[in-house]
Tab-separated table of C-alpha atoms and ligand atoms in Angstrom:
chain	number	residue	atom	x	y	z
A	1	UNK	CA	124.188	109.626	89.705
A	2	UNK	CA	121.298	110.592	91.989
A	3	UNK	CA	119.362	113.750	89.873
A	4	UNK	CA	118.397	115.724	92.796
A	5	UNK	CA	116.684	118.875	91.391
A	6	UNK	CA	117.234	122.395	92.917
A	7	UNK	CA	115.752	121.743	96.832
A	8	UNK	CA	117.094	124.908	98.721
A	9	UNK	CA	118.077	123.964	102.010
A	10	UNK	CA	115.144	126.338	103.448
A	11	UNK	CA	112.652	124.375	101.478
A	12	UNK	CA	113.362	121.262	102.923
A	13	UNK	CA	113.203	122.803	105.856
A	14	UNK	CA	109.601	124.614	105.100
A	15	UNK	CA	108.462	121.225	103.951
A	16	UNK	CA	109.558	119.360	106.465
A	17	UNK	CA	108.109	121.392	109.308
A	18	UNK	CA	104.895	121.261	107.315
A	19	UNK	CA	104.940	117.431	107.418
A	20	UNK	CA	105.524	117.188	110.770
A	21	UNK	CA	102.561	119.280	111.829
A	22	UNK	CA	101.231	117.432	109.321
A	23	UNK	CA	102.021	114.023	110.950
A	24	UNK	CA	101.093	115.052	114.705
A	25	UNK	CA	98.324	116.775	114.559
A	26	UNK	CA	96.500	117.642	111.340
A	27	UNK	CA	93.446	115.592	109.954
A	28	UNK	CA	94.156	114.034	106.950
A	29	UNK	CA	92.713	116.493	104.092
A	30	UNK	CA	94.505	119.454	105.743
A	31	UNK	CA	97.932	117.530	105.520
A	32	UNK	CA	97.294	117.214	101.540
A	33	UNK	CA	96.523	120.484	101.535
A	34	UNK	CA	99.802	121.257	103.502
A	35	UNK	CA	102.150	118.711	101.387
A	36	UNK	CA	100.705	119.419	98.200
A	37	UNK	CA	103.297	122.138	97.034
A	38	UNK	CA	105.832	119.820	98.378
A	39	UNK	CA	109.312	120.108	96.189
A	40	UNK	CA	109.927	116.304	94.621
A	41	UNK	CA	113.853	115.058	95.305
A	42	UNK	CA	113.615	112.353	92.530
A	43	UNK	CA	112.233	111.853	89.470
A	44	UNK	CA	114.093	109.784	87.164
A	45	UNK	CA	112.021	109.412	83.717
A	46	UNK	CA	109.746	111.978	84.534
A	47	UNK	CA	107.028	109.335	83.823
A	48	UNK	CA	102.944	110.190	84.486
A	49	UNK	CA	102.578	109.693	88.008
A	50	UNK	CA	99.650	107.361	88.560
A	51	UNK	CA	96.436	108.202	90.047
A	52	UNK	CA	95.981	108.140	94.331
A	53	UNK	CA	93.234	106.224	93.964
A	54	UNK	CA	94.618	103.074	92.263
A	55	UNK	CA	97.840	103.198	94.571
A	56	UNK	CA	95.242	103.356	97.338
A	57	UNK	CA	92.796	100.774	96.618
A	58	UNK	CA	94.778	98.207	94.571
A	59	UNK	CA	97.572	96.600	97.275
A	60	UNK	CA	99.248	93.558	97.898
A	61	UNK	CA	99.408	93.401	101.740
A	62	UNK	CA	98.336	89.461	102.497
A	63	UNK	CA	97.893	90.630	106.217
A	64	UNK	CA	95.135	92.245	105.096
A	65	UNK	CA	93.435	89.926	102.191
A	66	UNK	CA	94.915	88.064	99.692
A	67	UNK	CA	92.889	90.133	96.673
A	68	UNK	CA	94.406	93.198	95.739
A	69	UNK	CA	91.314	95.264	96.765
A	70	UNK	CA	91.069	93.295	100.436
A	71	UNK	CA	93.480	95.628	102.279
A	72	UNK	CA	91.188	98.960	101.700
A	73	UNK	CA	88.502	97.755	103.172
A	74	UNK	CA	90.079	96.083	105.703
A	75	UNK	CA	93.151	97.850	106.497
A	76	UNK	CA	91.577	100.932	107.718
A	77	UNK	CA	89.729	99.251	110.625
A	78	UNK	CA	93.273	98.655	112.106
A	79	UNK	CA	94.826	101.115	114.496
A	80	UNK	CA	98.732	101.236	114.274
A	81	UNK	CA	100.180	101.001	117.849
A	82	UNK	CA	101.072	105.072	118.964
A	83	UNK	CA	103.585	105.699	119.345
A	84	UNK	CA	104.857	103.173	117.181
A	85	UNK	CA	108.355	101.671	118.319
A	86	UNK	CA	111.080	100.060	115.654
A	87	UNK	CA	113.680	98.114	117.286
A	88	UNK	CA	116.712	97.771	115.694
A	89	UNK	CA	119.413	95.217	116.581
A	90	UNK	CA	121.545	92.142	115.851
A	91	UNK	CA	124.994	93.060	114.961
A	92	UNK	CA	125.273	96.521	116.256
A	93	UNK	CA	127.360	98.030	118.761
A	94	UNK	CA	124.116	99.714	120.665
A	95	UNK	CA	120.576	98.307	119.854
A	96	UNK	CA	118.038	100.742	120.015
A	97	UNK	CA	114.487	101.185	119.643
A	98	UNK	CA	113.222	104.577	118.032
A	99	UNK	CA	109.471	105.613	117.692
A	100	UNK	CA	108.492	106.692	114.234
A	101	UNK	CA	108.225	110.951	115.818
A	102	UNK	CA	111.951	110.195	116.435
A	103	UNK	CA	113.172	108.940	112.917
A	104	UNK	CA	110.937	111.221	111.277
A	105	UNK	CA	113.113	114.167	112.912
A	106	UNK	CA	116.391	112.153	111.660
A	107	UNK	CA	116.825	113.833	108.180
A	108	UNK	CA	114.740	116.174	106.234
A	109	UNK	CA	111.159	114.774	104.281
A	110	UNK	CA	111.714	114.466	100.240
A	111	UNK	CA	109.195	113.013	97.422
A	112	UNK	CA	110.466	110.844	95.490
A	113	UNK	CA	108.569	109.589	92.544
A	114	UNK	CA	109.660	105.978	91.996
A	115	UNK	CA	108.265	103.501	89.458
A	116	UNK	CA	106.853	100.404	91.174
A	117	UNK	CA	106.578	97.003	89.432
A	118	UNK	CA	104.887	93.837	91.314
A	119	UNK	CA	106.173	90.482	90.485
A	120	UNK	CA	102.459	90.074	88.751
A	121	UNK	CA	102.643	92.453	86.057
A	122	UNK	CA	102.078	95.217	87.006
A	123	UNK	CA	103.555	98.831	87.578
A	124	UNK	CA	102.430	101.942	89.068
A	125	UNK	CA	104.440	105.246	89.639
A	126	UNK	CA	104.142	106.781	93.229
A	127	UNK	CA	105.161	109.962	94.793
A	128	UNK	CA	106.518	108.892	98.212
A	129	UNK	CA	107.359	111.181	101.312
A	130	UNK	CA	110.552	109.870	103.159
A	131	UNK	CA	114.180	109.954	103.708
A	132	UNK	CA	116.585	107.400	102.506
A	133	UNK	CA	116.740	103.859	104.483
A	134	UNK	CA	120.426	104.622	105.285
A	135	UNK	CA	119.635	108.050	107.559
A	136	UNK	CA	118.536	105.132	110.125
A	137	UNK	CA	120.614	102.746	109.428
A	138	UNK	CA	123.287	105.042	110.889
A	139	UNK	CA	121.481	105.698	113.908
A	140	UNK	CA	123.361	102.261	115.345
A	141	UNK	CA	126.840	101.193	114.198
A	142	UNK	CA	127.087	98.017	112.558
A	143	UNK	CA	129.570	95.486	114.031
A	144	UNK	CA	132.479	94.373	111.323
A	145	UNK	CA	130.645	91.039	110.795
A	146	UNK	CA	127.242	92.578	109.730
A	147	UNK	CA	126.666	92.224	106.111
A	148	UNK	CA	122.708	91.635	105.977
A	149	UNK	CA	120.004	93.993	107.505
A	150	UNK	CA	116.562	91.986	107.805
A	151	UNK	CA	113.072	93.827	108.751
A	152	UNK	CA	109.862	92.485	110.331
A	153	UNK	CA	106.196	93.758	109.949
A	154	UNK	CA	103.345	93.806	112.356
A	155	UNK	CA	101.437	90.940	113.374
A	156	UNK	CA	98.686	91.534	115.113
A	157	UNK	CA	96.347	88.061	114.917
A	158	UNK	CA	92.884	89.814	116.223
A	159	UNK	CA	92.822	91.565	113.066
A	160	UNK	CA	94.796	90.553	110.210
A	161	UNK	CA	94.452	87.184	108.326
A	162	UNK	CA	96.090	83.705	110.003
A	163	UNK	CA	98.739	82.368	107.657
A	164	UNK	CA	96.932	79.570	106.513
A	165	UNK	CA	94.359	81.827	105.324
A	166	UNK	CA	97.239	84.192	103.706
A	167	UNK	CA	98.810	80.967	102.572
A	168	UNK	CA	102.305	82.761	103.410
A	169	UNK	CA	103.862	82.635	106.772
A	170	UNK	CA	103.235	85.844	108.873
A	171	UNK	CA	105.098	88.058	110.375
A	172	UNK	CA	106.294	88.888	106.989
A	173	UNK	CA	109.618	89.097	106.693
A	174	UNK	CA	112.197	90.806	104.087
A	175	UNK	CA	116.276	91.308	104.061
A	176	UNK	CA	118.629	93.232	101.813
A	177	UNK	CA	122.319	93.086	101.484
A	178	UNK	CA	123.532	95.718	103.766
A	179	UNK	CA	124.861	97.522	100.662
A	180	UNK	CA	121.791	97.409	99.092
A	181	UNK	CA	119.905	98.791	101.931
A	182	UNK	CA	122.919	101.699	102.262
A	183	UNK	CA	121.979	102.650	98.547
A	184	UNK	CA	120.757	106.305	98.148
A	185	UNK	CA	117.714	105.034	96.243
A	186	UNK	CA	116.861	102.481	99.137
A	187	UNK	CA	113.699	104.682	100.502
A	188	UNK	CA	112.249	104.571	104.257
A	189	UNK	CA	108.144	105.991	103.266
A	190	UNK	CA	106.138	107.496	105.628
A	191	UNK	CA	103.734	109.254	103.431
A	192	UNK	CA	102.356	109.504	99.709
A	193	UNK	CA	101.353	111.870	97.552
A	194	UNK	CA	101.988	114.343	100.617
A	195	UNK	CA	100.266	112.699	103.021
A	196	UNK	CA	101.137	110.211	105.500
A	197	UNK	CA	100.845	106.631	104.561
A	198	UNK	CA	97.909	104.771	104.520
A	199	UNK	CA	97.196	101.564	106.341
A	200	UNK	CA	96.693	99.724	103.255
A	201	UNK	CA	100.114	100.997	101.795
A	202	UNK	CA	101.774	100.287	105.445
A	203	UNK	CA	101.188	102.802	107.858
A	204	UNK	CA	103.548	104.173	109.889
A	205	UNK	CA	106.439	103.238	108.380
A	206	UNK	CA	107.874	101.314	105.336
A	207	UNK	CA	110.637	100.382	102.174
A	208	UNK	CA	110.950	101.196	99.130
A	209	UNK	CA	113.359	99.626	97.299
A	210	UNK	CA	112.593	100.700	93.496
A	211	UNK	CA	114.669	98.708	91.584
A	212	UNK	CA	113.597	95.084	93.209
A	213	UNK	CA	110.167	93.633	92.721
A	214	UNK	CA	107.624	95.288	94.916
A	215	UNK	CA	107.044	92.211	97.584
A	216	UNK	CA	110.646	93.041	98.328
A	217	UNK	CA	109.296	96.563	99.801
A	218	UNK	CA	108.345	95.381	103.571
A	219	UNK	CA	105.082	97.460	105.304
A	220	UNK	CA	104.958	98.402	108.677
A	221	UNK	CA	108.089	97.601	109.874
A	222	UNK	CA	108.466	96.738	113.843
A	223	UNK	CA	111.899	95.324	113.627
A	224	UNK	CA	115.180	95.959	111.775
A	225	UNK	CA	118.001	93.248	112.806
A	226	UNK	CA	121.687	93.854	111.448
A	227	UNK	CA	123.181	90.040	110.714
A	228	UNK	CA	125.817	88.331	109.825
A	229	UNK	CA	124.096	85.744	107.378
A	230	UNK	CA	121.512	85.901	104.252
A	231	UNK	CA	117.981	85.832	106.142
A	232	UNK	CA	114.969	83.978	105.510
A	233	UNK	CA	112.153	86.022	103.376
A	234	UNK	CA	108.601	85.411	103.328
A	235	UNK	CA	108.303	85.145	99.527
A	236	UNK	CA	111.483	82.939	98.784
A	237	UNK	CA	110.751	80.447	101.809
A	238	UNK	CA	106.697	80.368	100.715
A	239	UNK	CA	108.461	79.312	96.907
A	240	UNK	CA	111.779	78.956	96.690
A	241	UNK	CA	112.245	78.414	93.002
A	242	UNK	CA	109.557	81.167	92.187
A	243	UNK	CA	111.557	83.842	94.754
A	244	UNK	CA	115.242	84.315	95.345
A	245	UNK	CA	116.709	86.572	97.996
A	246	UNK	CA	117.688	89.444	95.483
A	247	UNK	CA	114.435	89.638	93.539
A	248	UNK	CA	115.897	92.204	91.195
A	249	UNK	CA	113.534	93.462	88.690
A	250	UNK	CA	114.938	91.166	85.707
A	251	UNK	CA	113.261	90.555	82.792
A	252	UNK	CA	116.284	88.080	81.294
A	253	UNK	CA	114.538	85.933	84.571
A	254	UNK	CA	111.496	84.301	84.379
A	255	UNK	CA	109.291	83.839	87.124
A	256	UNK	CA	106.905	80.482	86.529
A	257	UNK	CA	103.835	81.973	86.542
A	258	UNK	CA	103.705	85.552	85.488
A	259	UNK	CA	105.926	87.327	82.533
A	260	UNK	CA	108.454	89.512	83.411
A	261	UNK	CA	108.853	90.463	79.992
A	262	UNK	CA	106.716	93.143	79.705
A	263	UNK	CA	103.951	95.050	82.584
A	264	UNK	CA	100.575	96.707	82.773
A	265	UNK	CA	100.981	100.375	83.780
A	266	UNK	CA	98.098	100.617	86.314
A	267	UNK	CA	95.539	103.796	84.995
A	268	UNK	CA	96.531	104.720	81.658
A	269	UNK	CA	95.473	102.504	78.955
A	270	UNK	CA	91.743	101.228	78.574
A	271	UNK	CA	90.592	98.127	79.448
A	272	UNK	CA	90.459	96.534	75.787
A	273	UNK	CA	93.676	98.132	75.330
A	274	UNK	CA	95.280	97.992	78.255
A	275	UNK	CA	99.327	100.473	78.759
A	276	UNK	CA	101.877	97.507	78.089
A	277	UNK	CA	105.315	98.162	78.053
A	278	UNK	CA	109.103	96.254	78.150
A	279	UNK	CA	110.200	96.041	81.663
A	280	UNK	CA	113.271	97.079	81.958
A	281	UNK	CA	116.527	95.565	83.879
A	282	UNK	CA	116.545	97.142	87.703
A	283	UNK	CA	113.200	98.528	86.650
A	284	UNK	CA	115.298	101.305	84.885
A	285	UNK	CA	117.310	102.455	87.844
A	286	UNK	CA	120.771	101.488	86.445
A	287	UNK	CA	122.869	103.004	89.023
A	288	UNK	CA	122.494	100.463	90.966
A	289	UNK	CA	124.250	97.839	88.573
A	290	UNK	CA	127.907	97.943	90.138
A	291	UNK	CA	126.432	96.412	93.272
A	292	UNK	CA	126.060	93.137	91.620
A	293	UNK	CA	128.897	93.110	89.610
A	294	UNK	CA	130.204	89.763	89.228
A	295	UNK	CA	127.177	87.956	90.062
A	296	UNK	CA	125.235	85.809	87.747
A	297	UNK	CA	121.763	87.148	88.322
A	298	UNK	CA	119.682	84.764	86.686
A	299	UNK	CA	121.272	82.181	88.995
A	300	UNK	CA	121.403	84.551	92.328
A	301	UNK	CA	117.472	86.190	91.139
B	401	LIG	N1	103.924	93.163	105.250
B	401	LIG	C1	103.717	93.087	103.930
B	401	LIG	N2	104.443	93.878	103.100
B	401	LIG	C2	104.240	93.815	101.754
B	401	LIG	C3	103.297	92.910	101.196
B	401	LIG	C4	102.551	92.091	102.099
B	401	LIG	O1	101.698	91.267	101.704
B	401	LIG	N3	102.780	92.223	103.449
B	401	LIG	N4	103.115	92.845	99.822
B	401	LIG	C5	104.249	93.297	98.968
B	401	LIG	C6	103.903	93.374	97.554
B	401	LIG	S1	103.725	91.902	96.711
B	401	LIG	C7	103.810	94.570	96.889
B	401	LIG	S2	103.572	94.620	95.193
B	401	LIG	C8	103.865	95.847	97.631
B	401	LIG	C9	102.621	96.669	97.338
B	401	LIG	O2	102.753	97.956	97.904
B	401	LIG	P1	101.578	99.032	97.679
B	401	LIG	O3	100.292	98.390	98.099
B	401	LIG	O4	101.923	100.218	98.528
B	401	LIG	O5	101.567	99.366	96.214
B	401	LIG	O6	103.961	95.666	99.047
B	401	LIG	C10	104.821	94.628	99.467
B	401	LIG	N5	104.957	94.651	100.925
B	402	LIG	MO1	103.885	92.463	94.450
């Protein structure tokens, strides 16, 4: 069960318009201002939320640098196309192509504090603005033999690294199950810690997906294709016995090169005794067991 806490309708609402002032017009330390009383959706654990500054400054986004503090310093010299377009299409009865002022309008803004853990070792916990991945999924109706939605980032080769640099193919691509991407947890961000999304966390527009390991949670998305087979993604092509398709926080699965036993949460121990604790199957979020009942998932990780 989802544990929404008391939102009133006319708070959403309040918060909402807010954030969309917010995204269209006001500079950046007015929006925080703005978002700051901001009611949160979700909150399962109720764990310490960790600090903007590490979520900000310590990113995985190979597009921008393969060390995790390359894409703050290099991320913000980019300039996301406006208005920026997603194009969504494949195995739908009518493609379209929304711009991010559009799906923002779709569904009311909630923040929803999700624990984060990277394939590496680390976890962080993040309070993300944005509505759940499903609102636009329903924008175009699936055809009967879609059972796979894949998404596509940016490229843009005058700024951001060339894949032999990255040393991963690029665009950078991700897919879910199309179950998996209609779960209520599965999270479309456009903002953090109420404001909108930085470059280096993948302005304008990306997933969350809370229980799968974080490489799993595509940035600035350009393209969303409904299909009819398992897609290619970046991470299980790069390595395919490293990286499977699901990617389902496990630790019962070990990855070859770092422990998924346990994690570092980011901020809150020292550094000669650094916060380690178990990781924990889905990365706690156990309602989303049933939809991989059946399946062996140390074979299909
Ligand atoms: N396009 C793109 N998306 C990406 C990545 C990337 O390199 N490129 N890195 C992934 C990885 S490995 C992680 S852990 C998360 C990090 O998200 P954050 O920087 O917002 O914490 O983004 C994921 N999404
Ligand atoms: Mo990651």
């Amino acid at each position: 069960m989802l544990n929404y806490s008391a939102v009133t309708p006319k708070e959403i609402y309040l918060n909402r318009r807010r954030f969309l002032a917010m995204a269209l017009a006001l500079p950046a330390s007015a929006a925080a201002a703005t978002l700051s009383g901001a009611k949160t959706a979700y909150n399962a654990g109720g764990e310490k939320v960790t600090s903007q500054k590490i979520v900000t400054s310590y990113n995985n986004y190979y597009e921008f640098g393969t060390g995790k503090d390359e894409p703050v310093v290099n991320a913000p010299k980019w300039k996301p196309a406006s208005p920026w377009t997603l194009r969504i299409e494949g195995e739908v009865a009518q493609p379209k192509t929304l711009d991010v002022d559009r799906i923002l309008k779709l569904a009311p803004l909630e923040e929803r504090i999700y624990r984060h853990r990277c394939v590496e070792g680390w976890s962080i916990v993040v309070p993300w603005i944005g509505m759940p991945l499903s609102t636009l999924l329903k924008q175009v109706q699936p055809t009967g033999k879609a059972k796979f939605v894949a998404f596509e980032s940016v490229y843009d080769p005058n700024i951001m690294l060339s894949p032999r640099k990255a040393g991963i193919a690029f665009p950078y691509v991700e897919g879910l199950r199309l179950d998996e991407a209609m779960h209520p947890l599965a999270l479309l961000a456009v903002g953090l810690y109420g404001e909108t999304l930085p470059n280096q966390n993948g302005a304008p527009i990306r997933l969350v997906i809370p229980w799968k390991y974080g490489f799993k949670s595509i940035k600035s998305i350009v393209r969303i294709r409904f299909l009819e087979k398992q897609p290619p993604t970046t991470w299980s092509t790069s390595w395919p016995a490293a990286y499977g398709f699901y990617s389902n926080v496990n630790p019962n699965h070990e990855h070859p090169r770092f422990s998924q036993r346990d994690e570092e949460r980011l901020g809150e121990g020292t550094l000669l005794r650094p916060k380690v604790i178990p990781t924990r199957m889905f990365n706690g979020y156990e309602e989303v067991a049933k939809l991989y009942a059946g399946m062996n998932l140390d074979r299909d990780y």
